[in-house]
Amino acid sequence: MKVAFYGHVRQYNNIKNEIDANINEVIQSGQFVLGPVLKRFEGEFAAYSGTKHCIGVGNGTDAIWLALMGLGIGPGDECITNANTFFATAEAIWIAGATAVLVDCDPKTKCIDPAKIEAAITPKTKAIVPVHLYGQCADMKAIRKIADKHKLVVIEDNAQAVGAHGPGFKIAQLSDATATSFIIQKNLGTFGDGGALVTNNSNLDARVRQLRNHGSNARNVHSYGFNSRLDDIHAAILSAKLKHIDAWNDNRRTSAARLTAGLKGTKHITLPYEVPGGRHVFHLYVVETKDSSKRDGFLKYLNDAGIDAKTHYSIAIHKQAGYPWGKQARIVGSLTNAELNAASCISLPMFPELTTSEADYIIEKVVQWDKAQ
Ligand SMILES: Cc1ncc(COP(=O)(O)O)c(C=O)c1O
């Protein structure tokens, strides 16, 4: 059997009529950039997020740095995030011109460890950028408390967790702005690149709307800005998919529960941890080998068995060659948990259309490997 890592084509075929109708609507409207379908989707995604505003932008990376820039954060300012995230989190801080301050993650959730944040705060600190890694919320209540105490801004990197919530809080409820990526592989993904920023801050909304469109609010009137817009065709696809996101996340949770039940007797891997009272949406189902020296062999074994497992992310940001490329960066404390995660993580296939027989095949092969150790 072969088990793919993604189910994009299956997903498209399941709701083909809805996606095709929405794409056709854009084509027939003749308006492809900053048109009515983008406007409609921005309203739909703001409503889904429980925020006043949504600004569609070119990708998730841009959403982060546009938020920082829109809040006046740039050169000389410091932004705290964790080292074990996708590269773009730190990259966005650098694009804004600020200093990326890297701290360790919580050993269980792999999200930023709030207990590590305060030691990293200096008079230059302006923002915390927590990442809801793998589809599970960072501890936003603890992060908000620290931010309030030190008068910091919080920008959530929600590229991976659309539809998740924490125990007693929603995403976008406890921050100044929340950035999302709609690249195809995300839980809510378009057929290409896309992103959005959601916020209740009307000044930030106005500023980012201007920045994403050459500094312009009105035809022929410009100030310094960029070109980073969510195309109407992508908004149309996302509008069709948004109606299904909660059901798709439920499917991910069902498959994750099946994998966890089937793998709970294993001795050589650690299974994903779910915070009680939260909703983990399993953008990724990440296990760790207890002995990190066995990770690469395990990955090869799975790939040879036809299971397209991957790693997220096997080189932490501060270990990438050339770090920090002449940009401003600071590491605070040891990054032991982040480094161990990089050395031992394996993402098993996880997508809403994963079948029970595919999940059972993954379980069979992982258990076989575990017994052979
Ligand atoms: C945690 C995280 N942050 C930021 C991004 C950047 O999003 P994009 O690829 O849309 O720029 C991604 C995904 O690619 C991500 O996983």
CSV table of C-alpha atoms and ligand atoms in Angstrom, one decimal:
chain,number,residue,atom,x,y,z
A,1,MET,CA,0.0,0.0,0.0
A,2,LYS,CA,1.1,3.6,-0.6
A,3,VAL,CA,0.0,6.3,1.8
A,4,ALA,CA,0.4,9.9,0.5
A,5,PHE,CA,1.2,12.8,2.9
A,6,TYR,CA,-1.6,15.1,1.5
A,7,GLY,CA,-5.1,14.6,0.1
A,8,HIS,CA,-5.4,17.7,-2.0
A,9,VAL,CA,-6.9,16.0,-5.1
A,10,ARG,CA,-9.3,13.9,-3.1
A,11,GLN,CA,-10.5,17.0,-1.3
A,12,TYR,CA,-11.0,18.9,-4.5
A,13,ASN,CA,-12.9,16.0,-6.1
A,14,ASN,CA,-15.2,15.8,-3.0
A,15,ILE,CA,-16.4,19.4,-3.4
A,16,LYS,CA,-15.5,20.0,-7.0
A,17,ASN,CA,-18.9,21.5,-7.9
A,18,GLU,CA,-18.7,24.1,-5.1
A,19,ILE,CA,-15.1,25.1,-6.0
A,20,ASP,CA,-15.7,25.2,-9.7
A,21,ALA,CA,-18.8,27.4,-9.3
A,22,ASN,CA,-16.9,29.9,-7.1
A,23,ILE,CA,-14.0,30.1,-9.6
A,24,ASN,CA,-16.4,30.5,-12.4
A,25,GLU,CA,-18.1,33.4,-10.5
A,26,VAL,CA,-14.8,35.2,-10.4
A,27,ILE,CA,-14.0,34.7,-14.0
A,28,GLN,CA,-17.5,35.8,-15.1
A,29,SER,CA,-17.3,38.9,-12.9
A,30,GLY,CA,-14.2,40.1,-14.7
A,31,GLN,CA,-12.7,41.3,-11.4
A,32,PHE,CA,-9.6,39.3,-10.3
A,33,VAL,CA,-7.7,41.6,-8.0
A,34,LEU,CA,-9.3,43.3,-4.9
A,35,GLY,CA,-12.7,42.4,-6.4
A,36,PRO,CA,-16.0,41.5,-4.8
A,37,VAL,CA,-15.2,37.8,-4.1
A,38,LEU,CA,-12.1,38.8,-2.1
A,39,LYS,CA,-14.2,41.3,-0.1
A,40,ARG,CA,-16.8,38.6,0.6
A,41,PHE,CA,-14.3,36.1,1.7
A,42,GLU,CA,-12.6,38.6,4.0
A,43,GLY,CA,-16.0,39.1,5.6
A,44,GLU,CA,-16.5,35.3,5.9
A,45,PHE,CA,-13.1,34.7,7.4
A,46,ALA,CA,-13.4,37.6,9.9
A,47,ALA,CA,-16.7,36.2,11.0
A,48,TYR,CA,-15.2,32.7,11.3
A,49,SER,CA,-12.3,34.2,13.4
A,50,GLY,CA,-14.6,36.3,15.6
A,51,THR,CA,-12.8,39.5,14.6
A,52,LYS,CA,-13.9,42.8,13.1
A,53,HIS,CA,-11.4,42.7,10.2
A,54,CYS,CA,-9.7,40.4,7.8
A,55,ILE,CA,-7.2,41.5,5.2
A,56,GLY,CA,-6.3,39.0,2.5
A,57,VAL,CA,-2.6,39.1,1.6
A,58,GLY,CA,-0.2,37.2,-0.6
A,59,ASN,CA,0.9,34.6,1.9
A,60,GLY,CA,1.3,33.8,5.6
A,61,THR,CA,4.8,35.2,5.8
A,62,ASP,CA,3.6,38.6,4.5
A,63,ALA,CA,0.7,38.5,7.0
A,64,ILE,CA,3.2,38.4,9.9
A,65,TRP,CA,5.6,41.2,8.7
A,66,LEU,CA,2.8,43.4,7.5
A,67,ALA,CA,1.2,43.1,11.0
A,68,LEU,CA,4.6,44.0,12.6
A,69,MET,CA,5.2,46.9,10.2
A,70,GLY,CA,1.6,48.1,10.5
A,71,LEU,CA,2.1,48.3,14.2
A,72,GLY,CA,5.3,50.3,13.8
A,73,ILE,CA,7.7,47.5,14.8
A,74,GLY,CA,11.0,47.5,12.9
A,75,PRO,CA,14.7,48.2,13.2
A,76,GLY,CA,15.9,48.3,16.8
A,77,ASP,CA,12.9,46.4,18.1
A,78,GLU,CA,12.9,42.8,19.4
A,79,CYS,CA,10.3,40.1,18.7
A,80,ILE,CA,10.3,36.9,20.7
A,81,THR,CA,9.4,33.6,19.2
A,82,ASN,CA,10.4,29.9,19.4
A,83,ALA,CA,13.3,28.3,17.5
A,84,ASN,CA,11.3,25.2,16.4
A,85,THR,CA,8.9,26.8,14.0
A,86,PHE,CA,8.8,27.0,10.2
A,87,PHE,CA,11.5,29.3,9.1
A,88,ALA,CA,9.1,32.0,8.0
A,89,THR,CA,8.1,33.0,11.5
A,90,ALA,CA,11.7,34.3,12.2
A,91,GLU,CA,12.1,35.4,8.5
A,92,ALA,CA,9.0,37.7,8.8
A,93,ILE,CA,10.5,39.4,11.9
A,94,TRP,CA,13.7,40.0,9.9
A,95,ILE,CA,11.8,41.3,6.9
A,96,ALA,CA,10.2,43.8,9.2
A,97,GLY,CA,13.7,44.9,10.1
A,98,ALA,CA,13.4,43.7,13.7
A,99,THR,CA,15.6,41.4,15.9
A,100,ALA,CA,14.4,37.8,16.2
A,101,VAL,CA,14.8,36.6,19.8
A,102,LEU,CA,14.6,32.8,20.0
A,103,VAL,CA,13.6,30.9,23.1
A,104,ASP,CA,12.8,27.3,23.8
A,105,CYS,CA,9.5,25.4,23.4
A,106,ASP,CA,7.5,23.5,25.9
A,107,PRO,CA,8.7,19.9,25.8
A,108,LYS,CA,5.1,18.5,25.5
A,109,THR,CA,3.2,20.9,23.2
A,110,LYS,CA,6.3,22.1,21.2
A,111,CYS,CA,4.7,25.6,21.3
A,112,ILE,CA,6.6,28.5,22.9
A,113,ASP,CA,7.3,27.9,26.6
A,114,PRO,CA,5.8,30.9,28.3
A,115,ALA,CA,8.1,30.4,31.3
A,116,LYS,CA,11.1,31.2,28.9
A,117,ILE,CA,9.6,34.5,27.6
A,118,GLU,CA,10.2,36.9,30.6
A,119,ALA,CA,14.0,36.2,30.7
A,120,ALA,CA,14.1,37.3,27.0
A,121,ILE,CA,12.4,40.7,27.6
A,122,THR,CA,14.5,43.8,27.4
A,123,PRO,CA,13.6,47.5,27.0
A,124,LYS,CA,13.8,46.9,23.2
A,125,THR,CA,11.2,44.1,23.2
A,126,LYS,CA,8.1,45.1,21.4
A,127,ALA,CA,6.3,41.8,20.4
A,128,ILE,CA,5.8,38.1,21.1
A,129,VAL,CA,5.0,36.0,18.1
A,130,PRO,CA,3.6,32.6,19.4
A,131,VAL,CA,3.1,29.8,16.8
A,132,HIS,CA,0.2,27.4,17.1
A,133,LEU,CA,2.5,24.6,16.1
A,134,TYR,CA,1.2,21.4,14.4
A,135,GLY,CA,-2.4,22.6,14.9
A,136,GLN,CA,-2.4,23.1,18.7
A,137,CYS,CA,-2.7,26.5,20.4
A,138,ALA,CA,0.2,28.0,22.3
A,139,ASP,CA,-0.7,28.9,25.9
A,140,MET,CA,-2.2,32.3,25.0
A,141,LYS,CA,-3.5,33.0,28.5
A,142,ALA,CA,0.0,32.9,29.9
A,143,ILE,CA,1.4,34.8,26.9
A,144,ARG,CA,-1.2,37.6,27.2
A,145,LYS,CA,-0.5,38.0,30.9
A,146,ILE,CA,3.2,38.5,30.2
A,147,ALA,CA,2.4,40.9,27.3
A,148,ASP,CA,0.1,43.0,29.4
A,149,LYS,CA,2.7,43.2,32.2
A,150,HIS,CA,5.4,44.4,29.9
A,151,LYS,CA,3.2,46.3,27.4
A,152,LEU,CA,4.0,44.1,24.5
A,153,VAL,CA,2.1,43.4,21.3
A,154,VAL,CA,1.2,39.8,20.5
A,155,ILE,CA,0.9,38.5,16.9
A,156,GLU,CA,-0.3,34.9,16.6
A,157,ASP,CA,1.3,32.9,13.8
A,158,ASN,CA,-1.7,30.7,13.0
A,159,ALA,CA,-0.5,29.2,9.8
A,160,GLN,CA,-1.1,25.7,11.1
A,161,ALA,CA,-4.2,25.8,13.3
A,162,VAL,CA,-7.3,27.4,11.6
A,163,GLY,CA,-10.3,26.0,13.6
A,164,ALA,CA,-8.3,25.1,16.8
A,165,HIS,CA,-9.0,26.6,20.2
A,166,GLY,CA,-7.2,26.6,23.5
A,167,PRO,CA,-8.7,25.7,26.9
A,168,GLY,CA,-11.0,28.7,27.5
A,169,PHE,CA,-9.8,30.9,24.6
A,170,LYS,CA,-10.2,31.3,20.9
A,171,ILE,CA,-7.5,32.0,18.4
A,172,ALA,CA,-7.4,35.8,17.7
A,173,GLN,CA,-9.2,36.6,21.0
A,174,LEU,CA,-6.1,37.3,23.1
A,175,SER,CA,-3.7,39.0,20.6
A,176,ASP,CA,-3.4,42.2,18.6
A,177,ALA,CA,-3.5,40.4,15.3
A,178,THR,CA,-3.4,36.8,13.9
A,179,ALA,CA,-1.6,35.8,10.7
A,180,THR,CA,-2.8,32.8,8.7
A,181,SER,CA,-1.3,31.0,5.7
A,182,PHE,CA,-3.5,29.5,3.0
A,183,ILE,CA,-0.7,27.7,1.1
A,184,ILE,CA,-2.2,24.5,-0.3
A,185,GLN,CA,-0.9,22.2,2.5
A,186,LYS,CA,-2.5,24.1,5.4
A,187,ASN,CA,-5.7,22.9,7.0
A,188,LEU,CA,-7.5,25.7,5.0
A,189,GLY,CA,-5.4,25.8,1.8
A,190,THR,CA,-5.9,27.3,-1.7
A,191,PHE,CA,-4.4,25.9,-4.9
A,192,GLY,CA,-1.3,28.0,-4.5
A,193,ASP,CA,-0.2,30.7,-2.1
A,194,GLY,CA,-2.4,32.9,0.1
A,195,GLY,CA,-2.6,34.4,3.5
A,196,ALA,CA,-4.6,36.7,5.8
A,197,LEU,CA,-4.4,38.9,8.8
A,198,VAL,CA,-7.3,39.1,11.2
A,199,THR,CA,-7.6,41.8,13.9
A,200,ASN,CA,-10.0,43.9,16.0
A,201,ASN,CA,-7.6,46.9,15.6
A,202,SER,CA,-9.2,49.2,13.1
A,203,ASN,CA,-6.1,51.3,12.7
A,204,LEU,CA,-4.0,48.2,12.0
A,205,ASP,CA,-6.6,47.0,9.5
A,206,ALA,CA,-6.5,50.4,7.6
A,207,ARG,CA,-2.7,50.4,7.6
A,208,VAL,CA,-2.2,46.9,6.4
A,209,ARG,CA,-4.9,47.4,3.7
A,210,GLN,CA,-2.8,50.3,2.4
A,211,LEU,CA,0.6,48.5,2.8
A,212,ARG,CA,-0.6,45.4,0.8
A,213,ASN,CA,-1.6,47.6,-2.2
A,214,HIS,CA,1.4,49.9,-3.0
A,215,GLY,CA,0.4,52.2,-0.1
A,216,SER,CA,-2.8,53.0,-1.8
A,217,ASN,CA,-6.4,53.4,-0.7
A,218,ALA,CA,-7.6,55.3,-3.7
A,219,ARG,CA,-6.8,55.0,-7.4
A,220,ASN,CA,-3.5,56.9,-8.3
A,221,VAL,CA,-2.9,57.9,-4.7
A,222,HIS,CA,0.1,56.1,-3.2
A,223,SER,CA,2.5,56.1,-0.3
A,224,TYR,CA,5.3,53.6,0.3
A,225,GLY,CA,4.0,50.1,0.3
A,226,PHE,CA,4.1,46.6,-1.3
A,227,ASN,CA,2.2,44.3,-3.6
A,228,SER,CA,0.8,41.5,-1.4
A,229,ARG,CA,-2.8,40.8,-2.2
A,230,LEU,CA,-4.9,37.6,-2.0
A,231,ASP,CA,-6.2,37.0,-5.5
A,232,ASP,CA,-10.0,36.7,-6.0
A,233,ILE,CA,-9.6,33.2,-7.5
A,234,HIS,CA,-7.9,32.1,-4.3
A,235,ALA,CA,-10.5,33.8,-2.2
A,236,ALA,CA,-13.2,32.0,-4.2
A,237,ILE,CA,-11.6,28.6,-3.5
A,238,LEU,CA,-11.1,29.4,0.1
A,239,SER,CA,-14.7,30.6,0.5
A,240,ALA,CA,-15.9,27.2,-0.8
A,241,LYS,CA,-13.5,25.3,1.5
A,242,LEU,CA,-14.2,27.4,4.6
A,243,LYS,CA,-17.7,25.9,4.8
A,244,HIS,CA,-16.1,22.5,5.3
A,245,ILE,CA,-13.1,23.4,7.6
A,246,ASP,CA,-14.8,22.3,10.9
A,247,ALA,CA,-15.8,18.9,9.5
A,248,TRP,CA,-12.4,18.4,7.9
A,249,ASN,CA,-10.7,19.2,11.2
A,250,ASP,CA,-13.1,16.7,12.9
A,251,ASN,CA,-11.9,14.1,10.4
A,252,ARG,CA,-8.3,14.9,11.3
A,253,ARG,CA,-9.1,14.5,15.0
A,254,THR,CA,-10.8,11.2,14.3
A,255,SER,CA,-7.8,9.9,12.3
A,256,ALA,CA,-5.4,11.2,15.0
A,257,ALA,CA,-7.4,9.4,17.7
A,258,ARG,CA,-7.2,6.2,15.6
A,259,LEU,CA,-3.4,6.5,15.2
A,260,THR,CA,-3.0,7.3,18.9
A,261,ALA,CA,-5.1,4.3,20.0
A,262,GLY,CA,-3.2,2.0,17.6
A,263,LEU,CA,0.2,3.2,18.7
A,264,LYS,CA,-0.3,3.7,22.4
A,265,GLY,CA,1.5,0.4,23.2
A,266,THR,CA,4.7,1.4,21.4
A,267,LYS,CA,7.9,1.8,23.5
A,268,HIS,CA,10.3,3.7,21.3
A,269,ILE,CA,8.2,6.7,20.2
A,270,THR,CA,6.4,9.5,21.9
A,271,LEU,CA,3.0,10.3,20.6
A,272,PRO,CA,1.5,13.8,20.2
A,273,TYR,CA,0.3,15.5,23.4
A,274,GLU,CA,-3.0,17.2,23.4
A,275,VAL,CA,-3.7,20.0,26.0
A,276,PRO,CA,-6.8,19.1,28.0
A,277,GLY,CA,-9.8,21.3,27.1
A,278,GLY,CA,-8.3,22.5,23.8
A,279,ARG,CA,-9.0,21.5,20.2
A,280,HIS,CA,-5.9,20.3,18.5
A,281,VAL,CA,-6.6,20.3,14.7
A,282,PHE,CA,-3.7,18.1,13.8
A,283,HIS,CA,-2.3,20.0,10.9
A,284,LEU,CA,0.5,17.6,11.5
A,285,TYR,CA,0.5,14.3,13.5
A,286,VAL,CA,4.1,14.4,14.9
A,287,VAL,CA,5.7,11.6,16.8
A,288,GLU,CA,9.2,11.6,18.2
A,289,THR,CA,11.7,8.7,18.5
A,290,LYS,CA,12.8,8.4,22.1
A,291,ASP,CA,16.3,7.8,20.8
A,292,SER,CA,17.0,10.6,18.3
A,293,SER,CA,19.7,8.6,16.6
A,294,LYS,CA,17.0,6.3,15.4
A,295,ARG,CA,14.9,9.0,13.7
A,296,ASP,CA,16.5,8.9,10.2
A,297,GLY,CA,16.3,5.1,10.1
A,298,PHE,CA,12.7,5.1,11.1
A,299,LEU,CA,11.9,7.7,8.5
A,300,LYS,CA,13.6,5.6,5.8
A,301,TYR,CA,11.8,2.5,7.0
A,302,LEU,CA,8.4,4.3,6.6
A,303,ASN,CA,9.2,5.7,3.2
A,304,ASP,CA,10.4,2.3,2.0
A,305,ALA,CA,7.1,0.8,3.2
A,306,GLY,CA,5.3,3.3,1.0
A,307,ILE,CA,4.3,5.7,3.8
A,308,ASP,CA,5.2,9.3,2.8
A,309,ALA,CA,6.3,10.4,6.3
A,310,LYS,CA,8.2,13.7,6.6
A,311,THR,CA,10.0,15.9,9.3
A,312,HIS,CA,8.7,19.2,10.6
A,313,TYR,CA,11.3,20.6,11.2
A,314,SER,CA,14.5,18.7,11.3
A,315,ILE,CA,16.8,21.8,11.4
A,316,ALA,CA,15.9,24.4,14.0
A,317,ILE,CA,16.2,28.0,12.8
A,318,HIS,CA,19.4,28.8,14.7
A,319,LYS,CA,21.1,25.6,13.3
A,320,GLN,CA,20.5,26.5,9.6
A,321,ALA,CA,23.7,27.1,7.7
A,322,GLY,CA,24.6,30.8,7.6
A,323,TYR,CA,22.3,31.8,10.6
A,324,PRO,CA,21.5,34.7,11.0
A,325,TRP,CA,22.6,35.9,7.5
A,326,GLY,CA,23.6,39.3,8.7
A,327,LYS,CA,20.2,39.9,10.4
A,328,GLN,CA,19.7,40.7,14.0
A,329,ALA,CA,19.1,37.7,16.2
A,330,ARG,CA,19.5,36.7,19.8
A,331,ILE,CA,19.2,33.3,21.6
A,332,VAL,CA,18.0,33.4,25.2
A,333,GLY,CA,18.6,30.3,27.4
A,334,SER,CA,19.2,26.8,26.2
A,335,LEU,CA,17.2,25.6,23.2
A,336,THR,CA,17.4,21.9,24.3
A,337,ASN,CA,13.7,21.1,23.7
A,338,ALA,CA,13.7,22.7,20.3
A,339,GLU,CA,16.9,20.9,19.3
A,340,LEU,CA,15.6,17.5,20.6
A,341,ASN,CA,12.4,18.0,18.6
A,342,ALA,CA,14.4,18.8,15.5
A,343,ALA,CA,16.4,15.6,15.9
A,344,SER,CA,13.6,13.2,16.7
A,345,CYS,CA,10.4,14.4,15.0
A,346,ILE,CA,8.5,12.5,12.3
A,347,SER,CA,5.2,13.6,10.8
A,348,LEU,CA,3.0,10.7,9.8
A,349,PRO,CA,0.5,11.2,7.0
A,350,MET,CA,-2.5,13.3,8.2
A,351,PHE,CA,-5.2,14.8,6.1
A,352,PRO,CA,-9.0,14.9,6.3
A,353,GLU,CA,-9.5,12.3,3.6
A,354,LEU,CA,-7.1,9.7,5.1
A,355,THR,CA,-9.0,6.4,5.0
A,356,THR,CA,-9.2,4.0,8.0
A,357,SER,CA,-7.3,1.3,6.0
A,358,GLU,CA,-4.5,3.8,5.3
A,359,ALA,CA,-4.4,4.8,9.0
A,360,ASP,CA,-4.4,1.1,10.0
A,361,TYR,CA,-1.5,0.4,7.5
A,362,ILE,CA,0.5,3.2,9.2
A,363,ILE,CA,-0.2,1.7,12.6
A,364,GLU,CA,0.8,-1.8,11.4
A,365,LYS,CA,4.2,-0.5,10.0
A,366,VAL,CA,5.0,1.7,13.0
A,367,VAL,CA,4.2,-1.1,15.4
A,368,GLN,CA,6.4,-3.5,13.4
A,369,TRP,CA,9.3,-1.0,13.5
A,370,ASP,CA,8.8,-0.5,17.2
A,371,LYS,CA,8.9,-4.2,18.0
A,372,ALA,CA,12.1,-4.6,16.0
A,373,GLN,CA,14.0,-2.0,18.1
B,1,LIG,C1,4.3,28.2,11.3
B,1,LIG,C2,4.3,28.9,9.9
B,1,LIG,N1,4.5,30.2,9.8
B,1,LIG,C3,4.5,30.9,8.7
B,1,LIG,C4,4.3,30.2,7.5
B,1,LIG,C5,4.4,30.9,6.2
B,1,LIG,O1,3.3,30.9,5.4
B,1,LIG,P1,3.5,31.0,3.8
B,1,LIG,O2,4.2,29.8,3.3
B,1,LIG,O3,2.1,31.2,3.4
B,1,LIG,O4,4.2,32.3,3.6
B,1,LIG,C6,4.1,28.8,7.5
B,1,LIG,C7,3.9,28.0,6.3
B,1,LIG,O5,4.3,28.0,5.3
B,1,LIG,C8,4.1,28.1,8.8
B,1,LIG,O6,4.0,26.8,8.9
